[in-house]
Amino acid sequence: MSSSRYHSRPAALATSRSKRPAAFASCSSTRRRRRTADAAAATGDSSLWASLHEDLVGQIAWRVLAGDLRDYIRFRAVCPNWRSSTACPRGRGIVDRRFHPRRWMLLPEGHGLHPGHSKLRGFVRFFNLSTGAFVRVHLPLFRDHCVLDSIDGILLLQRDHDTAIRLLHPFTGDILDFPPLETLLRYVHPMLLGSKWYYIRSIRAASLNVSVDEDVSLMILGAPGMLQVAFATSGEQQWKVSSWYLKDIFSELSFQGKIYVVCEIGKSTGERILQIDPPELEGTEPWVPPPKLIAKCPVNKPGKISFYYLVECNSEVLVVAISSGIDRKILVYRLADLMLGRTVLMTCIDGNAIFIGGRNLCVRSKAFPILVGDTIVFYYREGHCFAEYHLSRGTLLPALDRSIIANAVSSPNAVSSPRSIIYHINTCCYRQIWNKGQIKFLGKTAKWRVKGKWRIGVNLASEAMYLFYAFFFMCWLAAAN
């Protein structure tokens, strides 16, 4: 076959293109002109946005920041003018409360994939309790750190080899160093059995406070055997403890730099709500003021026992009362009302769902369609399931189709996927499971498989035993007093 046929094809194609109808050629040129005009208009619009006055850009930026820090970071990335007209969160992510990622929570992955696990390749996922957004962040320092708590989205970490406490802002990378936990061992009561590490590594509440001079202080409320509140400022070498003791705590909450606790002060007086203010740093010796009695919990009806829980919801503190027994009754009050001596019941919590556990969380139901608004979600022991109590209707219904026992029986060694987000949110309420990549009530609860000798006390398997020791210690202490 002659190759001249193939050599002549480009010429033929060029001829055919040159003979294209004039109407097609005019349409093509019109489209090119339209695209050029659109590009010019877009460039003009963007230049107009970029030329906004810096004061106006600053006002818009603070409104964006009031919604979410991640939106603020994206806002600053629009153009150089917007970036130069707004404050950079890097370097001020911890000392400036406006830059705290308040509604972001570290996501427990399940399957034992704790932060720092080799399969995660240094990445950690977070999710927003208000918007339902998820984000993946590269945090390689988890190779030799474990997370103990989250304060306004700031992670409280322990460094493995020296037990130093560190605060980490997950989105800016800012880090503040605090004294090693081992300096608290001498404050654990000698009557307590077992490893003393449990009582200082098992954190019940932690709060951070920033002074006018931007000195950051950290206050920690430990396990029941640790009766004193520990505190320190960044850069110090030793933890200090309060001169007073605290016992019989039922619920605790860190809120705006303070710690609130529900305590039983006396058998006849019932539960009281105490407020622990931040450390006083002025003067020769820093100290923590004694807790203040700020409110009384409503009196239980005869024959009824209620348990009181503190939770932050829409920037205010709520008190949730859950009665015992099969016929559950749940009541919600504002702490501000109780402080004024008023017992005003709430039947609406702005469409939120409150999860009750070791750490109580408020979640926006619109962000997670499986949740029902104005409900209290908790583990219903009698029904072996997650239950949701609707405040306005007074109804108690299962939050999931299957019972927790059925899930455990069908999958004793592994957790099937996908699983409801309810399991993940509920796990965030239990620090000893949340930091291990476990899912509460699903699969086996394993010990730390790495760095075990540096993470004793953050181990879930020992929790029941140490709580047993702490219970008898508290009974002995009450009898001694």
mmCIF file of N, CA and C in Angstrom, residues 53-65 85-86:
data_model
loop_
_atom_site.group_PDB
_atom_site.id
_atom_site.type_symbol
_atom_site.label_atom_id
_atom_site.label_comp_id
_atom_site.label_asym_id
_atom_site.label_seq_id
_atom_site.Cartn_x
_atom_site.Cartn_y
_atom_site.Cartn_z
ATOM 1 N N HIS A 53 -11.824 48.364 51.994
ATOM 2 C CA HIS A 53 -11.064 49.049 53.044
ATOM 3 C C HIS A 53 -10.711 48.058 54.148
ATOM 4 N N GLU A 54 -9.511 48.187 54.688
ATOM 5 C CA GLU A 54 -9.039 47.202 55.669
ATOM 6 C C GLU A 54 -9.901 47.175 56.932
ATOM 7 N N ASP A 55 -10.494 48.314 57.321
ATOM 8 C CA ASP A 55 -11.374 48.303 58.491
ATOM 9 C C ASP A 55 -12.610 47.450 58.238
ATOM 10 N N LEU A 56 -13.167 47.563 57.020
ATOM 11 C CA LEU A 56 -14.340 46.763 56.666
ATOM 12 C C LEU A 56 -13.976 45.284 56.586
ATOM 13 N N VAL A 57 -12.812 44.989 56.012
ATOM 14 C CA VAL A 57 -12.353 43.597 55.951
ATOM 15 C C VAL A 57 -12.190 43.034 57.360
ATOM 16 N N GLY A 58 -11.646 43.842 58.265
ATOM 17 C CA GLY A 58 -11.469 43.391 59.643
ATOM 18 C C GLY A 58 -12.783 43.099 60.332
ATOM 19 N N GLN A 59 -13.787 43.951 60.116
ATOM 20 C CA GLN A 59 -15.098 43.726 60.727
ATOM 21 C C GLN A 59 -15.742 42.450 60.203
ATOM 22 N N ILE A 60 -15.642 42.233 58.889
ATOM 23 C CA ILE A 60 -16.201 41.006 58.304
ATOM 24 C C ILE A 60 -15.466 39.785 58.848
ATOM 25 N N ALA A 61 -14.146 39.894 58.974
ATOM 26 C CA ALA A 61 -13.343 38.757 59.438
ATOM 27 C C ALA A 61 -13.734 38.342 60.846
ATOM 28 N N TRP A 62 -13.953 39.309 61.750
ATOM 29 C CA TRP A 62 -14.320 38.948 63.121
ATOM 30 C C TRP A 62 -15.688 38.277 63.163
ATOM 31 N N ARG A 63 -16.588 38.680 62.265
ATOM 32 C CA ARG A 63 -17.898 38.014 62.208
ATOM 33 C C ARG A 63 -17.751 36.578 61.708
ATOM 34 N N VAL A 64 -16.867 36.395 60.726
ATOM 35 C CA VAL A 64 -16.604 35.038 60.232
ATOM 36 C C VAL A 64 -15.977 34.191 61.336
ATOM 37 N N LEU A 65 -15.052 34.771 62.086
ATOM 38 C CA LEU A 65 -14.377 34.035 63.158
ATOM 39 C C LEU A 65 -15.346 33.635 64.258
ATOM 40 N N SER A 85 -4.940 42.510 56.258
ATOM 41 C CA SER A 85 -5.879 43.338 57.028
ATOM 42 C C SER A 85 -6.452 42.612 58.233
ATOM 43 N N THR A 86 -6.094 41.346 58.416
ATOM 44 C CA THR A 86 -6.657 40.550 59.513
ATOM 45 C C THR A 86 -5.536 39.945 60.347
#
